CSV table of C-alpha atoms and ligand atoms in Angstrom, one decimal:
chain,number,residue,atom,x,y,z
R,1,UNK,CA,0.7,17.2,-17.4
R,2,UNK,CA,0.2,13.5,-17.1
R,3,UNK,CA,2.1,11.8,-14.1
R,4,UNK,CA,2.1,8.4,-12.3
R,5,UNK,CA,4.1,7.6,-9.1
R,6,UNK,CA,4.1,4.0,-7.5
R,7,UNK,CA,5.8,2.6,-4.5
R,8,UNK,CA,6.7,-0.8,-3.3
R,9,UNK,CA,6.3,-0.1,0.3
R,10,UNK,CA,8.2,1.6,3.1
R,11,UNK,CA,10.4,-0.5,5.4
R,12,UNK,CA,13.7,-2.0,5.9
R,13,UNK,CA,14.9,-4.6,3.1
R,14,UNK,CA,17.4,-6.6,4.9
R,15,UNK,CA,18.6,-8.7,2.2
R,16,UNK,CA,20.7,-6.5,0.0
R,17,UNK,CA,20.3,-8.7,-2.8
R,18,UNK,CA,16.6,-8.5,-2.9
R,19,UNK,CA,16.9,-4.5,-3.8
R,20,UNK,CA,17.5,-4.7,-7.6
R,21,UNK,CA,14.4,-7.1,-7.8
R,22,UNK,CA,12.4,-4.7,-5.9
R,23,UNK,CA,13.6,-2.0,-8.0
R,24,UNK,CA,12.5,-3.9,-11.1
R,25,UNK,CA,9.3,-4.6,-9.7
R,26,UNK,CA,8.1,-1.0,-9.2
R,27,UNK,CA,9.6,0.0,-12.6
R,28,UNK,CA,7.4,-2.8,-14.3
R,29,UNK,CA,4.6,-1.4,-12.3
R,30,UNK,CA,4.8,2.3,-13.1
R,31,UNK,CA,5.2,1.5,-17.0
R,32,UNK,CA,2.1,-0.6,-16.6
R,33,UNK,CA,0.4,2.4,-15.4
R,34,UNK,CA,2.1,4.7,-17.8
R,35,UNK,CA,0.8,2.8,-20.4
R,36,UNK,CA,-3.0,3.2,-19.4
R,37,UNK,CA,-2.4,6.6,-18.5
R,38,UNK,CA,-1.5,7.7,-21.9
R,39,UNK,CA,-4.7,6.0,-22.9
R,40,UNK,CA,-6.3,8.7,-20.7
R,41,UNK,CA,-7.7,7.4,-17.7
R,42,UNK,CA,-6.1,7.6,-14.1
R,43,UNK,CA,-8.3,5.1,-12.8
R,44,UNK,CA,-7.1,2.6,-15.2
R,45,UNK,CA,-3.6,3.5,-14.7
R,46,UNK,CA,-3.8,2.9,-10.6
R,47,UNK,CA,-5.6,-0.1,-11.1
R,48,UNK,CA,-3.2,-1.7,-13.7
R,49,UNK,CA,-0.1,-0.4,-11.8
R,50,UNK,CA,-1.4,-1.8,-8.4
R,51,UNK,CA,-2.2,-5.1,-10.0
R,52,UNK,CA,1.0,-5.4,-11.4
R,53,UNK,CA,2.6,-5.2,-7.9
R,54,UNK,CA,0.0,-7.3,-6.4
R,55,UNK,CA,1.2,-10.1,-8.8
R,56,UNK,CA,4.9,-10.0,-7.7
R,57,UNK,CA,5.3,-11.9,-4.7
R,58,UNK,CA,8.0,-9.9,-3.6
R,59,UNK,CA,5.7,-7.2,-2.2
R,60,UNK,CA,3.2,-7.5,0.5
R,61,UNK,CA,-0.1,-7.2,-1.6
R,62,UNK,CA,-2.1,-10.0,-3.2
R,63,UNK,CA,0.1,-13.0,-4.2
R,64,UNK,CA,2.6,-12.7,-1.3
R,65,UNK,CA,1.1,-10.8,1.3
R,66,UNK,CA,2.0,-11.5,4.8
R,67,UNK,CA,0.2,-13.4,7.3
R,68,UNK,CA,-1.8,-12.9,10.1
R,69,UNK,CA,-1.2,-14.3,13.7
R,70,UNK,CA,-3.3,-17.4,12.5
R,71,UNK,CA,-1.6,-17.8,9.3
R,72,UNK,CA,-4.2,-16.2,6.8
R,73,UNK,CA,-4.0,-13.6,4.2
R,74,UNK,CA,-6.5,-11.0,5.2
R,75,UNK,CA,-5.9,-8.3,2.5
R,76,UNK,CA,-7.0,-4.7,2.2
R,77,UNK,CA,-7.0,-2.3,-1.1
R,78,UNK,CA,-8.7,1.0,-1.8
R,79,UNK,CA,-9.2,3.4,-4.8
R,80,UNK,CA,-10.3,7.0,-4.4
R,81,UNK,CA,-11.2,9.5,-7.6
R,82,UNK,CA,-10.1,12.8,-6.8
R,83,UNK,CA,-12.7,14.6,-9.3
R,84,UNK,CA,-16.0,13.1,-7.4
R,85,UNK,CA,-14.8,11.6,-4.5
R,86,UNK,CA,-15.9,8.2,-5.5
R,87,UNK,CA,-14.2,5.7,-3.3
R,88,UNK,CA,-14.3,1.8,-3.0
R,89,UNK,CA,-12.3,-0.4,-0.6
R,90,UNK,CA,-12.4,-3.8,0.7
R,91,UNK,CA,-11.0,-4.8,4.2
R,92,UNK,CA,-9.9,-8.2,5.3
R,93,UNK,CA,-10.4,-9.7,2.0
R,94,UNK,CA,-9.0,-13.5,1.6
R,95,UNK,CA,-8.5,-15.6,-1.6
R,96,UNK,CA,-8.8,-13.3,-4.6
R,97,UNK,CA,-6.0,-12.3,-6.8
R,98,UNK,CA,-6.5,-8.4,-7.2
R,99,UNK,CA,-7.9,-6.9,-4.3
R,100,UNK,CA,-7.5,-3.3,-5.9
R,101,UNK,CA,-9.9,-4.7,-8.6
R,102,UNK,CA,-12.4,-5.6,-6.0
R,103,UNK,CA,-12.2,-2.3,-4.4
R,104,UNK,CA,-12.9,-0.6,-7.6
R,105,UNK,CA,-15.9,-2.7,-8.2
R,106,UNK,CA,-17.1,-1.6,-4.8
R,107,UNK,CA,-16.8,2.1,-5.9
R,108,UNK,CA,-18.4,1.4,-9.3
R,109,UNK,CA,-21.0,-1.1,-8.4
R,110,UNK,CA,-22.3,-0.4,-5.0
R,111,UNK,CA,-23.5,2.7,-3.0
R,112,UNK,CA,-21.1,1.7,-0.2
R,113,UNK,CA,-17.5,3.0,0.2
R,114,UNK,CA,-15.8,-0.1,2.1
R,115,UNK,CA,-16.8,-3.9,2.4
R,116,UNK,CA,-15.0,-6.4,4.8
R,117,UNK,CA,-14.2,-9.9,5.3
R,118,UNK,CA,-16.8,-12.5,4.3
R,119,UNK,CA,-19.1,-9.9,2.6
R,120,UNK,CA,-16.1,-8.7,0.8
R,121,UNK,CA,-15.3,-12.3,-0.6
R,122,UNK,CA,-18.9,-12.8,-1.4
R,123,UNK,CA,-19.1,-9.7,-3.4
R,124,UNK,CA,-16.0,-10.5,-5.3
R,125,UNK,CA,-17.3,-13.6,-6.4
R,126,UNK,CA,-20.9,-12.3,-7.3
R,127,UNK,CA,-18.5,-9.8,-9.5
R,128,UNK,CA,-16.8,-12.9,-11.1
R,129,UNK,CA,-13.3,-12.8,-9.2
R,130,UNK,CA,-12.0,-16.7,-9.0
R,131,UNK,CA,-11.1,-17.9,-5.7
R,132,UNK,CA,-7.3,-17.7,-5.5
R,133,UNK,CA,-4.6,-18.7,-2.9
R,134,UNK,CA,-2.4,-15.4,-2.6
R,135,UNK,CA,0.0,-17.3,0.0
R,136,UNK,CA,3.4,-18.1,-0.9
R,137,UNK,CA,6.1,-20.6,0.3
R,138,UNK,CA,8.2,-17.9,1.3
R,139,UNK,CA,5.6,-16.0,3.7
R,140,UNK,CA,4.7,-19.2,5.0
R,141,UNK,CA,8.6,-19.7,6.2
R,142,UNK,CA,8.9,-16.2,7.4
R,143,UNK,CA,5.7,-16.5,9.1
R,144,UNK,CA,6.8,-19.6,10.9
R,145,UNK,CA,10.2,-18.2,11.8
R,146,UNK,CA,8.5,-14.9,13.0
R,147,UNK,CA,6.0,-16.9,15.2
R,148,UNK,CA,8.7,-18.8,16.7
R,149,UNK,CA,11.0,-16.0,17.8
R,150,UNK,CA,7.7,-14.2,19.2
R,151,UNK,CA,6.5,-17.3,20.9
R,152,UNK,CA,9.9,-18.3,22.5
R,153,UNK,CA,10.2,-14.7,24.0
R,154,UNK,CA,6.6,-14.7,25.2
R,155,UNK,CA,5.7,-11.9,23.3
R,156,UNK,CA,2.8,-13.1,21.4
R,157,UNK,CA,0.9,-13.5,24.9
R,158,UNK,CA,2.0,-10.1,25.6
R,159,UNK,CA,1.4,-8.5,22.4
R,160,UNK,CA,0.2,-5.0,23.5
R,161,UNK,CA,1.9,-2.5,21.1
R,162,UNK,CA,2.6,-3.5,17.5
R,163,UNK,CA,5.1,-0.3,17.3
R,164,UNK,CA,7.3,-1.9,20.1
R,165,UNK,CA,7.2,-5.3,18.3
R,166,UNK,CA,8.2,-3.6,15.1
R,167,UNK,CA,11.0,-1.8,16.6
R,168,UNK,CA,12.5,-5.2,17.6
R,169,UNK,CA,11.5,-6.9,14.7
R,170,UNK,CA,11.5,-4.6,11.5
R,171,UNK,CA,10.8,-7.5,9.4
R,172,UNK,CA,7.0,-7.7,10.8
R,173,UNK,CA,6.8,-4.5,9.1
R,174,UNK,CA,6.2,-5.9,5.2
R,175,UNK,CA,4.7,-2.7,4.2
R,176,UNK,CA,2.0,-2.1,0.9
R,177,UNK,CA,2.0,-1.1,-2.5
R,178,UNK,CA,0.1,1.7,-4.1
R,179,UNK,CA,0.0,4.4,-6.9
R,180,UNK,CA,-1.2,7.9,-7.8
R,181,UNK,CA,-1.7,9.2,-10.9
R,182,UNK,CA,-3.1,12.7,-13.1
R,183,UNK,CA,-4.6,12.2,-16.3
R,184,UNK,CA,-4.9,15.8,-17.1
R,185,UNK,CA,-8.6,15.9,-15.5
R,186,UNK,CA,-8.3,14.2,-12.1
R,187,UNK,CA,-6.1,12.4,-9.6
R,188,UNK,CA,-6.5,8.9,-8.6
R,189,UNK,CA,-5.1,7.2,-5.8
R,190,UNK,CA,-5.0,3.4,-4.9
R,191,UNK,CA,-3.3,1.3,-2.2
R,192,UNK,CA,-3.3,-2.6,-1.9
R,193,UNK,CA,-1.8,-4.5,1.0
R,194,UNK,CA,-1.6,-7.8,3.2
R,195,UNK,CA,-1.0,-5.4,6.4
R,196,UNK,CA,1.8,-6.2,8.9
R,197,UNK,CA,2.8,-9.5,9.6
R,198,UNK,CA,1.3,-11.6,12.7
R,199,UNK,CA,-1.3,-9.0,12.7
R,200,UNK,CA,-4.1,-10.0,14.7
R,201,UNK,CA,-6.9,-11.7,12.6
R,202,UNK,CA,-9.5,-9.1,12.1
R,203,UNK,CA,-7.1,-6.2,12.2
R,204,UNK,CA,-7.7,-3.5,9.2
R,205,UNK,CA,-5.0,-1.1,8.5
R,206,UNK,CA,-4.8,2.2,6.9
R,207,UNK,CA,-5.2,1.1,3.5
R,208,UNK,CA,-8.9,0.6,3.2
R,209,UNK,CA,-9.8,3.8,5.6
R,210,UNK,CA,-10.3,6.4,3.0
R,211,UNK,CA,-8.5,9.0,4.4
R,212,UNK,CA,-5.9,7.4,6.3
R,213,UNK,CA,-3.9,5.2,4.0
R,214,UNK,CA,-5.6,6.5,0.7
R,215,UNK,CA,-7.0,9.4,-0.7
R,216,UNK,CA,-7.7,12.4,-3.5
R,217,UNK,CA,-9.3,15.0,-4.2
R,218,UNK,CA,-9.4,17.9,-6.8
R,219,UNK,CA,-6.0,19.0,-5.6
R,220,UNK,CA,-3.9,16.0,-5.0
R,221,UNK,CA,-3.9,12.1,-4.1
R,222,UNK,CA,-2.0,10.1,-1.6
R,223,UNK,CA,-1.0,6.6,-0.8
R,224,UNK,CA,0.7,5.9,2.5
R,225,UNK,CA,2.7,2.8,3.3
R,226,UNK,CA,4.3,1.6,6.6
R,227,UNK,CA,2.7,1.3,10.1
R,228,UNK,CA,-0.9,1.5,9.5
R,229,UNK,CA,-2.0,2.4,12.4
R,230,UNK,CA,0.1,5.9,12.3
R,231,UNK,CA,-1.9,6.8,9.1
R,232,UNK,CA,-5.1,5.7,10.8
R,233,UNK,CA,-4.4,8.0,13.7
R,234,UNK,CA,-3.0,10.9,11.7
R,235,UNK,CA,-5.7,10.8,8.9
R,236,UNK,CA,-2.3,10.9,7.0
R,237,UNK,CA,-3.3,10.7,3.6
R,238,UNK,CA,-6.2,13.3,3.8
R,239,UNK,CA,-3.6,15.6,5.8
R,240,UNK,CA,-1.3,15.4,3.1
R,241,UNK,CA,-3.6,16.5,0.3
R,242,UNK,CA,-4.7,19.3,2.8
R,243,UNK,CA,-1.1,20.4,2.8
R,244,UNK,CA,-1.6,21.1,-1.1
R,245,UNK,CA,-4.7,22.8,-0.5
R,246,UNK,CA,-2.7,25.3,1.6
R,247,UNK,CA,-0.2,26.0,-1.2
R,248,UNK,CA,2.3,23.3,-1.2
R,249,UNK,CA,3.1,21.0,-4.3
R,250,UNK,CA,3.1,17.1,-4.0
R,251,UNK,CA,7.0,17.2,-3.0
R,252,UNK,CA,6.5,19.8,0.0
R,253,UNK,CA,3.3,17.7,0.9
R,254,UNK,CA,4.6,14.6,1.1
R,255,UNK,CA,7.7,15.9,3.1
R,256,UNK,CA,5.3,17.4,5.7
R,257,UNK,CA,3.1,14.6,6.1
R,258,UNK,CA,6.2,12.2,6.8
R,259,UNK,CA,7.6,15.0,9.2
R,260,UNK,CA,3.8,14.6,11.0
R,261,UNK,CA,4.5,10.9,11.4
R,262,UNK,CA,7.9,11.5,12.8
R,263,UNK,CA,6.8,14.0,15.3
R,264,UNK,CA,4.0,11.9,16.6
R,265,UNK,CA,5.1,8.3,15.9
R,266,UNK,CA,8.9,8.3,15.7
R,267,UNK,CA,11.1,7.3,12.9
R,268,UNK,CA,11.0,4.0,10.9
R,269,UNK,CA,6.9,4.6,10.7
R,270,UNK,CA,5.7,5.6,7.2
R,271,UNK,CA,6.3,6.4,3.7
R,272,UNK,CA,3.7,8.5,1.4
R,273,UNK,CA,3.6,9.2,-2.4
R,274,UNK,CA,1.5,12.0,-4.1
R,275,UNK,CA,0.6,13.7,-7.3
R,276,UNK,CA,-0.7,17.0,-7.2
R,277,UNK,CA,-3.4,18.4,-9.9
R,278,UNK,CA,-0.4,20.2,-11.4
R,279,UNK,CA,1.2,16.9,-12.4
R,280,UNK,CA,3.8,17.4,-10.0
R,281,UNK,CA,4.8,14.0,-8.0
R,282,UNK,CA,6.0,13.7,-4.4
R,283,UNK,CA,7.5,10.9,-2.1
R,284,UNK,CA,9.1,11.0,1.3
R,285,UNK,CA,9.8,8.5,3.9
R,286,UNK,CA,10.8,7.7,7.3
R,287,UNK,CA,12.1,4.7,6.9
R,288,UNK,CA,15.6,3.2,5.8
R,289,UNK,CA,13.9,2.0,2.3
R,290,UNK,CA,10.8,2.9,0.0
R,291,UNK,CA,11.0,1.3,-3.4
R,292,UNK,CA,9.2,4.1,-5.8
R,293,UNK,CA,9.3,4.8,-9.2
R,294,UNK,CA,7.8,7.6,-11.2
R,295,UNK,CA,6.9,8.8,-14.6
R,296,UNK,CA,5.9,12.3,-16.1
R,297,UNK,CA,5.1,13.7,-19.5
R,298,UNK,CA,8.4,14.4,-21.3
R,299,UNK,CA,10.2,11.9,-19.7
R,300,UNK,CA,11.7,8.7,-21.7
R,301,UNK,CA,12.4,6.7,-18.8
R,302,UNK,CA,10.8,6.2,-15.5
R,303,UNK,CA,12.9,7.5,-12.4
R,304,UNK,CA,13.3,4.6,-10.0
R,305,UNK,CA,14.4,4.6,-6.3
R,306,UNK,CA,14.7,3.1,-2.8
P,1,LIG,N1,0.1,0.0,5.7
P,1,LIG,C1,-0.4,-1.2,5.7
P,1,LIG,C2,-0.9,-1.7,7.0
P,1,LIG,O1,-0.5,-1.4,8.2
P,1,LIG,O2,-1.8,-2.5,6.9
């Protein structure tokens, strides 16, 4: 039973007119992944689906990543193979087009699991990834507006709790993209993000931390989206796969994982997508929106939702 699910991030989409475009974006990404999955590789499927989302400036990953407090796009991405527990991630990488592909190279070409900052950029160049500016005009405009609001209220100087900031400014949470696929043999999970708006320089979220925002093993895989600090503290992607190990399917495990996030950190914090090794898909969120799309064997069209 082949299966793939993608997400375009959990949070609140304030402008309703964006929603159809976001749904078209996740549909396109799931089909890019599905076409690879039919050729037999969940790794290729996850990479292609995430690349499609990274290339779409509507989503906060690759082109269109949100900006740090000092106006830079510092991106995180990870990919994990469930059958071997091989994993590759980049944290705080800059000036590349497809962080997910660099993460895959870390998995396949190095003995390490995570490369960060300048080292990750240096590795990307060694692997032939060209210099690329992922910062869009729209993100610069949003960054200026948000920074102005925060500076006027003195919150930048007194910024102690990211979650408090997000409660007041839900647009800060610009979320993430991800894909999880099962090719009949293994589950693979991948996630990519620009992080959260106005994050401190050097801040690493859940996405590249294996087990926090991205995880897969022989029973299931998961990709998280939302406030990264929540998924880090709950080791949420790994916890979600533990629920499958205890007997739940991907759907039940997704709901259990989000219940955990809500219990400890409240609503408006997290979303998750999952696939288990029986080819079941699951998704859950405690935010207003989480764009997603999935395809399973036997379906003619993807199921798309928000
Ligand atoms: N979930 C993405 C982040 O917080 O960086």
